[in-house]
Coordinates of C-alpha atoms and ligand atoms in Angstrom, one line a residue:
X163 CA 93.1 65.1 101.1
X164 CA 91.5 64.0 104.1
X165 CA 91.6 59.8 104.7
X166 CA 88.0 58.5 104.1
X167 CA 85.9 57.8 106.9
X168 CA 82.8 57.0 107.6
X169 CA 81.1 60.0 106.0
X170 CA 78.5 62.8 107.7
X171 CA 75.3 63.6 106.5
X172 CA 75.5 66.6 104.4
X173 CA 74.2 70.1 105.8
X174 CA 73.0 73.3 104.4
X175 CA 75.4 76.2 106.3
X176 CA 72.2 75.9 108.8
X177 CA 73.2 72.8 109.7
X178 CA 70.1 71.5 108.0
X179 CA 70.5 67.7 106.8
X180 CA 70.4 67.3 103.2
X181 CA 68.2 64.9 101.2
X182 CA 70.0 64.7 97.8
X183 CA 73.6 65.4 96.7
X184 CA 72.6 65.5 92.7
X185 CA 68.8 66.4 92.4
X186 CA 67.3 69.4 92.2
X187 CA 63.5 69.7 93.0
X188 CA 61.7 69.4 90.0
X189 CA 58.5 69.4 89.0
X190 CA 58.0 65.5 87.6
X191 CA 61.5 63.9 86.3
X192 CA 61.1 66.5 83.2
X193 CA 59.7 69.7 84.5
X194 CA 61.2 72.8 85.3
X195 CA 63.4 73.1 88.6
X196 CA 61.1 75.2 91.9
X197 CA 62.9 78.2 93.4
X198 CA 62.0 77.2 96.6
X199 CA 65.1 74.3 96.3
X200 CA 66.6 76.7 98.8
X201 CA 69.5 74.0 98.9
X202 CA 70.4 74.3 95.2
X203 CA 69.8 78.3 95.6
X204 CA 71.7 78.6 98.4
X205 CA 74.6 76.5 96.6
X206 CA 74.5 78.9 93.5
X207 CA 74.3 81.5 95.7
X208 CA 76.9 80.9 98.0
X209 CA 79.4 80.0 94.6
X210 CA 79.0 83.2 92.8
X211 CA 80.5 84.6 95.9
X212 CA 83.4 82.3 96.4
X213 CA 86.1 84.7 95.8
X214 CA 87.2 88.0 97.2
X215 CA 88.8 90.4 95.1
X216 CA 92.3 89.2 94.7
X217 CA 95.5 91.8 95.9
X218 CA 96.1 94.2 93.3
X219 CA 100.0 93.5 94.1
X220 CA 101.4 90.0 95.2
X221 CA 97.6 88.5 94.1
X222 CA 99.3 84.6 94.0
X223 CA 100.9 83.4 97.0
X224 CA 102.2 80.3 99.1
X225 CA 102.0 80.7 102.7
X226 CA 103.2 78.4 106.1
X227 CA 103.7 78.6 109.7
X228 CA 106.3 77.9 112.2
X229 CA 108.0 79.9 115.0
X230 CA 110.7 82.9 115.4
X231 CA 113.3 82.1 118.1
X232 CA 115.7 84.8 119.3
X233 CA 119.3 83.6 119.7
X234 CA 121.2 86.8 121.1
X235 CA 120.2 89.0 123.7
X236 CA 119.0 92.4 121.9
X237 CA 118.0 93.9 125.0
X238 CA 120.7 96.9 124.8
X239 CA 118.8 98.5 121.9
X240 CA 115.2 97.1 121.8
X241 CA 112.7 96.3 124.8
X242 CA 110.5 94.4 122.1
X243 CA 108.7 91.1 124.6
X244 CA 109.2 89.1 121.6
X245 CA 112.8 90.0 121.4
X246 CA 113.3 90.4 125.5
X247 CA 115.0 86.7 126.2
X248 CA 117.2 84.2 124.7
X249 CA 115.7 80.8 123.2
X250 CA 112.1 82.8 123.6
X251 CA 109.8 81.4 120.9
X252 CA 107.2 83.4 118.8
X253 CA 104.7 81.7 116.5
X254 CA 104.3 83.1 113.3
X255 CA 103.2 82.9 109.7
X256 CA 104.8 83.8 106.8
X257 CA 103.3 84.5 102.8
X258 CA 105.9 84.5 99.9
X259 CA 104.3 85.6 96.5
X260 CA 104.8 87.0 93.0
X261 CA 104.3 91.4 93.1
X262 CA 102.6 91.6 89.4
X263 CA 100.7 88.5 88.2
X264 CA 97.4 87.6 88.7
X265 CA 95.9 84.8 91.0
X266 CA 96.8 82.3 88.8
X267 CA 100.1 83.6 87.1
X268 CA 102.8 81.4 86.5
X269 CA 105.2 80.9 89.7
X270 CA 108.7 81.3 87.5
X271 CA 108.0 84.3 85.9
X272 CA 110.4 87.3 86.4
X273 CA 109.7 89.7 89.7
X274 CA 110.3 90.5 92.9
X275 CA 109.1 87.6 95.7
X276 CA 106.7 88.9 98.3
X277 CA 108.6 87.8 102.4
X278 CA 105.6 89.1 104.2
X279 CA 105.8 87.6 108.0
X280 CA 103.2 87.8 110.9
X281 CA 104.5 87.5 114.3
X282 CA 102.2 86.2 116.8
X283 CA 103.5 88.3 119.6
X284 CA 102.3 88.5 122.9
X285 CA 102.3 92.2 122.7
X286 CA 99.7 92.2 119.9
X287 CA 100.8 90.7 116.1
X288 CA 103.8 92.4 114.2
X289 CA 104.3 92.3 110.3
X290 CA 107.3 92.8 108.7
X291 CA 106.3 93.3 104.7
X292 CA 109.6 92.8 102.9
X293 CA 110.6 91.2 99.8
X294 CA 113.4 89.1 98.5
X295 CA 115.6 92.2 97.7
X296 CA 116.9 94.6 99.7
X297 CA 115.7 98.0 98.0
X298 CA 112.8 99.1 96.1
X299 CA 112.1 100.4 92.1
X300 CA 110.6 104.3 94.2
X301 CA 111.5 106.0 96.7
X302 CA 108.0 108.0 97.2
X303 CA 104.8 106.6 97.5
X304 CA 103.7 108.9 94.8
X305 CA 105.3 106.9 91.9
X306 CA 103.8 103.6 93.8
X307 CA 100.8 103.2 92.0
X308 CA 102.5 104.3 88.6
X309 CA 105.4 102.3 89.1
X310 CA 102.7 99.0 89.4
X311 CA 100.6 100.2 86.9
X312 CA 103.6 99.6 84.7
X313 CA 104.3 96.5 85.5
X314 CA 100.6 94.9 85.1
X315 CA 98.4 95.5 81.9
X316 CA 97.7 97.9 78.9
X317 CA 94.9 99.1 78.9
X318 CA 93.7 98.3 75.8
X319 CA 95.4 95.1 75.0
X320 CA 95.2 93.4 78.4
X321 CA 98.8 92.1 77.8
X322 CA 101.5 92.9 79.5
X323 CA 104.0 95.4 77.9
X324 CA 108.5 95.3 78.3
X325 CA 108.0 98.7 76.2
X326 CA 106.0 100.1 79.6
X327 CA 108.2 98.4 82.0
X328 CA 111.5 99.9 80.5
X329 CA 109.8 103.4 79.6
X330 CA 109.0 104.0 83.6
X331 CA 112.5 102.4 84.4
X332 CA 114.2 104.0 82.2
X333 CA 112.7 107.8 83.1
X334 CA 113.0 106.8 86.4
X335 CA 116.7 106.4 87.4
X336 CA 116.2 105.6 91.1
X337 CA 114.5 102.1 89.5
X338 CA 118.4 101.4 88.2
X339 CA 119.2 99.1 91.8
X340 CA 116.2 97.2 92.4
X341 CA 115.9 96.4 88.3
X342 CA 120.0 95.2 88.4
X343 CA 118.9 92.7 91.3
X344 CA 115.1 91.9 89.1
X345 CA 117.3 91.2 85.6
X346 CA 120.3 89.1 87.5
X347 CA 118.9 85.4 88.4
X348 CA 117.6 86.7 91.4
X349 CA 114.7 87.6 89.7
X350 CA 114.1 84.2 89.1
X351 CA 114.8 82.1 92.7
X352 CA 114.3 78.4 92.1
X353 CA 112.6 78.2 95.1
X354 CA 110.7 79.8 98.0
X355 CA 112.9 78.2 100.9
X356 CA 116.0 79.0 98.6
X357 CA 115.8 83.2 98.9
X358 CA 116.6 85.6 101.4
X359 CA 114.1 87.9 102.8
X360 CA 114.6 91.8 103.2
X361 CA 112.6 94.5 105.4
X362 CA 114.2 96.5 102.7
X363 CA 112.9 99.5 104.7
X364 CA 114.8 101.0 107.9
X365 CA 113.1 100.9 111.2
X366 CA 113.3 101.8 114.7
X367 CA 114.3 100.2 117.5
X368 CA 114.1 101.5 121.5
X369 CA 115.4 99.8 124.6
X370 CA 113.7 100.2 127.9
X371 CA 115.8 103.2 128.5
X372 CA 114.7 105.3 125.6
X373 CA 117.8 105.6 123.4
X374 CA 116.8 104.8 119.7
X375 CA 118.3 102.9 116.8
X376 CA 117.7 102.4 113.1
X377 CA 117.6 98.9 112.2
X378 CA 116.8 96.9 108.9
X379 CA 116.2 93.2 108.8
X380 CA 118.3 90.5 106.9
X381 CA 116.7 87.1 106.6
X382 CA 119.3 84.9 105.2
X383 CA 118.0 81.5 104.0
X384 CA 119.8 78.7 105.7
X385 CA 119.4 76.4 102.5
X386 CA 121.2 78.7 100.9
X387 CA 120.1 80.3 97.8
X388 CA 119.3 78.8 94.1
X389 CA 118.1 80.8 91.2
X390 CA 116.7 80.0 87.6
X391 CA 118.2 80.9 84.7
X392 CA 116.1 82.6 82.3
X393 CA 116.0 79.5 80.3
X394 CA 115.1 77.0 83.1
X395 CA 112.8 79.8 84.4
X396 CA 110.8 80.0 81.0
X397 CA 110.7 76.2 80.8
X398 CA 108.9 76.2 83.6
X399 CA 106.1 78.7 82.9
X400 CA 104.6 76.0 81.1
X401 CA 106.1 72.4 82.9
X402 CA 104.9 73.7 86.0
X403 CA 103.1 76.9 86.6
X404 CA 103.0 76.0 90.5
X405 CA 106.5 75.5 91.1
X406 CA 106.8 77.1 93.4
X407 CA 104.2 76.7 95.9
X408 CA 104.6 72.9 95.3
X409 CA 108.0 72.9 96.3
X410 CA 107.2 74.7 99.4
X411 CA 104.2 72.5 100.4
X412 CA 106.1 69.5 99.8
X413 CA 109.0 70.1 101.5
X414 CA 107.6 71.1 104.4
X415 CA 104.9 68.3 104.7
X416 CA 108.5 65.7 103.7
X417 CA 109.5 67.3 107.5
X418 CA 111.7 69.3 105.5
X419 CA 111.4 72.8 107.9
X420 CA 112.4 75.4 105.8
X421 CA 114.8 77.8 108.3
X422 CA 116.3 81.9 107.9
X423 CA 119.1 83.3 110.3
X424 CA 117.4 86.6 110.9
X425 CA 120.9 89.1 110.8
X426 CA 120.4 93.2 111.7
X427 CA 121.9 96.1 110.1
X428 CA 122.0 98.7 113.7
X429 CA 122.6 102.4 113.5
X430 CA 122.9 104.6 116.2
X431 CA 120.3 107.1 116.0
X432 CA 122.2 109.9 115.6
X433 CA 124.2 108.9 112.6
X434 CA 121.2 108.7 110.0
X435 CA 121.6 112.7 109.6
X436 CA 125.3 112.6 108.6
X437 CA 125.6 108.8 107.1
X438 CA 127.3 109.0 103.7
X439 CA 123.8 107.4 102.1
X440 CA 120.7 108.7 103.0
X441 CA 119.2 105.8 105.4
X442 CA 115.6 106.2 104.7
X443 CA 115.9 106.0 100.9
X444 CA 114.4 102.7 100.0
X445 CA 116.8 102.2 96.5
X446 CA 119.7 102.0 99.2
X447 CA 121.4 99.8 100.9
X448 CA 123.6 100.4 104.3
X449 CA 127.1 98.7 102.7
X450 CA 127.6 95.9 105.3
X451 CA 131.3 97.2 105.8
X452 CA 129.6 100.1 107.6
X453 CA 126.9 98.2 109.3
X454 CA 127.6 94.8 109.8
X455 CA 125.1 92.4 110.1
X456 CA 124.4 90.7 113.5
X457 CA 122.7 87.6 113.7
X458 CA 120.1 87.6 116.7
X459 CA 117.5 84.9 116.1
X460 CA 116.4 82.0 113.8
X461 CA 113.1 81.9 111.5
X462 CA 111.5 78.1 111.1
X463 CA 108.6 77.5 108.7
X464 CA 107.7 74.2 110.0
X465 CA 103.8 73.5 109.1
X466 CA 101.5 73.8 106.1
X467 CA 98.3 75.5 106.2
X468 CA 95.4 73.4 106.8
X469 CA 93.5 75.5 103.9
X470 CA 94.8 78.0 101.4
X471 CA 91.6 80.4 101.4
X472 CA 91.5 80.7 105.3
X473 CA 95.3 81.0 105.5
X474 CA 97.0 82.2 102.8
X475 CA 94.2 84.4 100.9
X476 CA 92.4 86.2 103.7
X477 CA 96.2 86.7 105.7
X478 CA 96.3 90.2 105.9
X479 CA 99.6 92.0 106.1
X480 CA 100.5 95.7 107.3
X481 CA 103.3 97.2 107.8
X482 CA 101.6 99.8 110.2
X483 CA 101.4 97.0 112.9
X484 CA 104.5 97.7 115.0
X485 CA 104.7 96.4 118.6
X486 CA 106.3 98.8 122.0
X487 CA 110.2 98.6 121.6
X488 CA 109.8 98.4 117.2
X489 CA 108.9 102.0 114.8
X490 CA 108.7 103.0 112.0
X491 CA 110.7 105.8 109.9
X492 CA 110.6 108.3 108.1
X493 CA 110.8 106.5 104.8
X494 CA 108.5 108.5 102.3
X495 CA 107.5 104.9 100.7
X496 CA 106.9 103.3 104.3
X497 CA 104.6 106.3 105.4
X498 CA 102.7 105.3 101.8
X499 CA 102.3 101.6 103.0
X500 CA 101.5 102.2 106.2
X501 CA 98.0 104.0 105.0
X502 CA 97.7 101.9 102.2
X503 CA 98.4 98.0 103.1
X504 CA 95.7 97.9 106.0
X505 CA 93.2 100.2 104.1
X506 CA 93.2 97.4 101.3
X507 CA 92.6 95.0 103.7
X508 CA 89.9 96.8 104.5
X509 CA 88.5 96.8 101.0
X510 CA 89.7 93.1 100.1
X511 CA 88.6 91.0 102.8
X512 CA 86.4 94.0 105.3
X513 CA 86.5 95.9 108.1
X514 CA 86.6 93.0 110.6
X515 CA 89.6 91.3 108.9
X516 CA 91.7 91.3 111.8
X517 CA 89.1 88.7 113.7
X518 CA 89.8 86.3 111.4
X519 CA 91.5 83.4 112.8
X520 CA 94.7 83.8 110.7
X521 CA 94.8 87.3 111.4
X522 CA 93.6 87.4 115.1
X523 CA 96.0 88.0 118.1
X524 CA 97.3 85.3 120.0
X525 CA 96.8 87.7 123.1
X526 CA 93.8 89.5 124.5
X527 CA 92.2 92.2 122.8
X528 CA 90.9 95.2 124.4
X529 CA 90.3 97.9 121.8
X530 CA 87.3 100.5 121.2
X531 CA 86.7 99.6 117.3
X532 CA 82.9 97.9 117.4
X533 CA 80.4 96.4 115.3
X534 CA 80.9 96.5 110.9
X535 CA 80.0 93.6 109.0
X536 CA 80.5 89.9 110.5
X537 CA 82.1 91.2 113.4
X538 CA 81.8 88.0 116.1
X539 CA 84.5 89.8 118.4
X540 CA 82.5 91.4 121.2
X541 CA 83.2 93.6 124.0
X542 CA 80.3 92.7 126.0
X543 CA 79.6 95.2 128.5
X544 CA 82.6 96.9 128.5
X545 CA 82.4 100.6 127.9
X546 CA 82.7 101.6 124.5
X547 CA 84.3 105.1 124.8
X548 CA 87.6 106.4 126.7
X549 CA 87.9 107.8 128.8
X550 CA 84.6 106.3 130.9
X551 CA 83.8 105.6 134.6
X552 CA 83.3 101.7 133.9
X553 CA 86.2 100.2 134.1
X554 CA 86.8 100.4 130.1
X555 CA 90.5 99.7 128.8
X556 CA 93.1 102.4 129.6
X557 CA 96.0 103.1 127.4
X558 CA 99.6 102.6 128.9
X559 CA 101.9 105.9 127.7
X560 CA 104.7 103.5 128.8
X561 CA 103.8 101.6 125.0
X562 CA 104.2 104.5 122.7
X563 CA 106.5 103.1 119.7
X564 CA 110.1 104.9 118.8
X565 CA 109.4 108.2 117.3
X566 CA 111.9 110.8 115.3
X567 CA 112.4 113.9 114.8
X568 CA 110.4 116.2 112.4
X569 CA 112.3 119.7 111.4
X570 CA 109.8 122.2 111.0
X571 CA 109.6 123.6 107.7
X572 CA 107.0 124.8 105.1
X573 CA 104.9 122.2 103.9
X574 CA 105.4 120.9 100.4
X575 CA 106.9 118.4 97.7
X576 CA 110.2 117.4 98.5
X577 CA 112.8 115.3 97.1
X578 CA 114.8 113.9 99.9
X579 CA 117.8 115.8 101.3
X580 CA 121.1 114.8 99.3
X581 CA 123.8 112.8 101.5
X582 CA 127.1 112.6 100.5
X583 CA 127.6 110.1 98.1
X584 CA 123.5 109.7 97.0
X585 CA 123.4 109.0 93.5
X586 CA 121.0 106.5 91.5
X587 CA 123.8 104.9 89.8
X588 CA 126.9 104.0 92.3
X589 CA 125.4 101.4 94.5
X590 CA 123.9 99.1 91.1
X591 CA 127.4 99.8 90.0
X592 CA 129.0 98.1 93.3
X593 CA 126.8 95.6 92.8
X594 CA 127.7 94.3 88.9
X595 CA 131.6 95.0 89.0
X596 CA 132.0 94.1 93.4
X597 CA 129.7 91.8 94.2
X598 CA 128.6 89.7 90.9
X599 CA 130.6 87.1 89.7
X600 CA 131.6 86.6 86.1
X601 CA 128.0 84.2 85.1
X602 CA 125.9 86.9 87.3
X603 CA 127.1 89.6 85.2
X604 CA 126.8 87.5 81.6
X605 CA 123.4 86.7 82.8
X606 CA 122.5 89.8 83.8
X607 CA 123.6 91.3 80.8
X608 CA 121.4 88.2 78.6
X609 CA 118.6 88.7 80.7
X610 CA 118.4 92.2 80.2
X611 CA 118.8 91.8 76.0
X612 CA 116.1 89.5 75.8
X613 CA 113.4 91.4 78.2
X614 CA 114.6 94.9 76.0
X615 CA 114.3 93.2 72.7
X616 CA 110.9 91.9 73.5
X617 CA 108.7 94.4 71.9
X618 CA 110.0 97.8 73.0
X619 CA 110.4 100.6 70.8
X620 CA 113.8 101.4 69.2
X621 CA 113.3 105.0 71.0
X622 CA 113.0 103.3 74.6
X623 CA 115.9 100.6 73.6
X624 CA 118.1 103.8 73.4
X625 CA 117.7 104.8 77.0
X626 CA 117.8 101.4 78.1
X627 CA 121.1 101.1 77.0
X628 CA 122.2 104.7 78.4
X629 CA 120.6 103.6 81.4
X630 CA 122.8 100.9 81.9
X631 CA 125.9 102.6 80.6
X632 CA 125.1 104.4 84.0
X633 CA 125.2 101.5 85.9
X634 CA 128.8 100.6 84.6
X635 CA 129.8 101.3 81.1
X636 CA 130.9 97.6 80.4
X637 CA 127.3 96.0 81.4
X638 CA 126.0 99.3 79.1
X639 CA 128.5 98.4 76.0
X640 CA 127.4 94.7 76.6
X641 CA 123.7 95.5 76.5
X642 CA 124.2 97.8 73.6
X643 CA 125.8 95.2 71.7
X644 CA 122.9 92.8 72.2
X645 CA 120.5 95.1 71.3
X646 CA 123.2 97.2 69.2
X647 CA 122.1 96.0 65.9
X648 CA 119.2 98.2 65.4
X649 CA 120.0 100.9 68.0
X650 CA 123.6 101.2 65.6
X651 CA 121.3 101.6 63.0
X652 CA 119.3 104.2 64.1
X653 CA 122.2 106.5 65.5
X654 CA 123.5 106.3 62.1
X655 CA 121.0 107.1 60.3
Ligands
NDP1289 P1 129.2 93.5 100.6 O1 130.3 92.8 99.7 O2 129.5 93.7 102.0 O3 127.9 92.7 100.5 C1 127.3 92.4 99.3 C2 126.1 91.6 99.5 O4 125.5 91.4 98.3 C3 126.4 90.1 100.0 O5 126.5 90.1 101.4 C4 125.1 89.4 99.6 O6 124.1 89.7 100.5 C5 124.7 90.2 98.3 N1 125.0 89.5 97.1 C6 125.9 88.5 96.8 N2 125.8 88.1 95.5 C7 124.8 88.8 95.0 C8 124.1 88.8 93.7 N3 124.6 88.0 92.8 N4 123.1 89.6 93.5 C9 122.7 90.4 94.5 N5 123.2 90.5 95.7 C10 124.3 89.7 96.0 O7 128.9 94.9 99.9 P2 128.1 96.1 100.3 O8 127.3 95.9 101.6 O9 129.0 97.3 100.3 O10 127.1 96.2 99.1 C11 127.5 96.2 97.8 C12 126.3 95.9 96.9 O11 125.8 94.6 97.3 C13 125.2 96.9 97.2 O12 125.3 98.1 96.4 C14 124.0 96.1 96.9 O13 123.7 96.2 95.5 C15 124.4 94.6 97.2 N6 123.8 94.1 98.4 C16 124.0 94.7 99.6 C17 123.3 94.4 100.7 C18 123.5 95.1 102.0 O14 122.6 95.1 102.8 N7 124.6 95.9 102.2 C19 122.4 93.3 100.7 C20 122.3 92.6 99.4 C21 122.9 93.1 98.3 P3 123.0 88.7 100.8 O15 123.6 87.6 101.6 O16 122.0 89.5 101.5 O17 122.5 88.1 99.5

């Protein structure tokens, strides 16, 4: 809160001085209230339109700002301005947040984190939209929008359902990766400043001399990380439902900077066609043995927001905004966000949401979009069509961001292309017998029996438990044991 001072007249949005703070105008001290108060109208008013519609997905959220410094030269495979210089600085902001609950949802509850970051760049802004993991539940942006539906609420009931969540898991085995990483502790981080962040997805990369790479992003927190365990998680839920953001806010306004050693996964461009895992299937990883990671700059969250509607609620993320020397791929679930993050936007906060100070450039605009509701960004006299006599803005072909190839072939719906080793099942597997220690895998296993024994059906437990004998048949016997009684039962029977 602000320190008290000498307080200003209160003001109608006119800038009108006010005459009372608690009377209405009334006709005598017991009459009925006038309607031309246009104060207390306006107030009312103004109220009943205090919220936007909240994000379908990743509705609650803690945001703060701070800088992105690069610490090795990248300048061999990207011609990024951000990237183009050791020790150069870009401000930024970054949003963590829950995918499925609402608004005001509980900060400990089970799910993915939200790592959405906007980079101030001086070559327009550039969001990266990742999460705390490393893959995704779909690979097509088909099953998005079934896949969230799932996770969210019945519709009759309102509540939220395990017995949905493991049905579209469980008939959809590309889930198995991303659900091993949701069910392990890390689908419980103990704190914001305490996860990694992912771009999950692969990108391109150019350098000045055309050659192309694919690249995906590793943030790696520099507090290192710190989980819940189901139990502490669940305590929580009800000690503190904010957890979460608090912990952020407070640390960083302790001095506490929060900091990420950004680390790259680079592929030469021609490998993606004959790598051993298809690289633009988002329930994959690039095993680091093949790629490994190369740290080239530093991520530092070092100042709060000065108000979490202006900053955190009306930030608007896309993955679509890619600066000269950055591109996309062809990732069937990045081409779905790429439509779909900035047309929500759109829809969520309106069609001049990118002139909002959060959301606005740090370098000059110069673009042809006009006019829509509460635009205050105007062009002036310049031209408002291209080309034009008048001096109007011309594009620079110099700027056009990595592109790939397309193979032409008839139009229709594909899975992807199988590469060599693709399979739903081997790279969850790494994870729980390679990777996890002996607690990750018992809590994995726990966590797991207590989400599947909370109300879904015997049928579904079934498949959850052949699900997981795909992962590795040790984590499936341990599951099937938890859940075994009545699954034994019904086999028997
Ligand atoms: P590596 O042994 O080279 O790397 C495994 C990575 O797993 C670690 O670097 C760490 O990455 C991450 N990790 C460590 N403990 C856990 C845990 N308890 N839960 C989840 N992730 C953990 O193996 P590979 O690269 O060959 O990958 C093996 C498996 O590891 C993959 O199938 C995947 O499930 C998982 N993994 C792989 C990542 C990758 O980019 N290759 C990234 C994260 C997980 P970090 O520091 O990022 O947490």
């Amino acid at each position: 809160m602000p320190k008290k001072q000498r307080a200003p007249i209160t003001t109608t949005d006119s800038g009108i001085p006010v005459a009372s703070d608690e009377f209405s105008l009334t006709a005598g001290p017991n009459g009925p209230t006038v309607l031309h108060d246009h104060y207390l109208v306006q107030k009312m008013q103004h109220f009943n339109r205090e919220r936007i519609p909240e994000r379908v997905v990743h509705a609650k959220g803690s945001g703060a700002h701070g800088f992105f410094e690069v610490t090795a030269d990248v300048t061999q495979w990207t011609n990024a301005s951000f990237l183009s210089q050791v020790g150069k600085r870009t401000p930024m902001f970054a949003r963590f947040s829950q995918v499925a609950g609402e608004l005001g949802s509980a900060d400990t509850v089970r799910d993915p984190r939200g790592f959405a970051l906007k980079f101030y760049t001086d070559e327009g802004n550039y969001d990266l939209v990742g999460n705390n993991t490393p893959t995704f539940f779909v690979r097509d942006a088909s099953k998005f929008e079934d896949f969230i539906h799932s996770q969210k609420r019945m519709p009759d009931t309102g509540l939220r359902s395990n017995d949905m969540q493991w049905d579209f898991w469980t008939l959809s085995p590309e889930t198995a990766h991303q659900v091993t990483v949701l069910m392990s502790d890390r689908g419980t981080p103990r704190s914001y400043r305490r996860m990694n962040g992912y771009s999950s997805h692969t990108y391109s990369w150019m350098n000045a001399a055309g050659e192309r790479f694919w690249v995906k992003y590793h943030f790696k927190t520099v507090q290192g990380i710190e989980n819940f365990t189901l139990a502490e998680a669940d305590a929580m839920v009800s000690e503190d439902p904010d957890y979460l953001r608090r912990d952020l806010w407070d640390a960083i306004a302790a001095g506490d900077a929060a900091e990420w050693r950004l680390e790259m996964q680079i592929m030469p461009f021609e490998e993606a066609a004959v790598y051993r895992f298809n690289p633009f299937d988002l329930t994959k990883v690039w095993p680091q043995a093949d790629y490994p990671p190369i740290t080239i700059g530093r991520m530092v969250l070092d100042r709060n927001p000065e108000n979490h509607f202006a900053e955190v609620e009306q930030s608007g993320f896309a993955p679509a905004r890619v600066v000269p020397g950055i591109g996309l791929s062809p990732d069937k679930m990045l081409m779905g966000r790429v439509f779909s993050y900035h047309d929500t936007h759109l829809h969520r906060i309106g069609a001049n949401y990118e002139q909002l100070p959060i959301n606005a450039p740090k370098c000059p605009v110069h673009s042809y979009n006009k006019d829509g509701a509460m635009t205050y960004r105007h062009a002036g006299t310049q031209p408002v069509y291209a080309p034009n006599s008048y001096g109007g803005p011309q594009a620079d072909p110099s700027k056009e961001t990595p592109t790939w190839w397309v193979e032409a072939a008839e139009i229709g719906r594909y899975a992807y292309e199988k590469h060599a080793d693709d399979d739903d099942f081997v790279q969850p597997g790494a994870l729980y017998r390679d990777v996890m220690n002996k607690t990750d895998r018992e809590h994995l296993a726990a966590n797991i029996i207590a989400h599947a024994s909370d109300g879904v059906s015997a049928d579904i437990q079934t498949r959850v438990i052949d699900y997981w004998s795909k992962v590795d048949p040790d984590l499936g016997t341990r599951v099937a044991s938890g859940l075994g009684h009545r699954v034994a039962q019904r086999r028997a029977a």
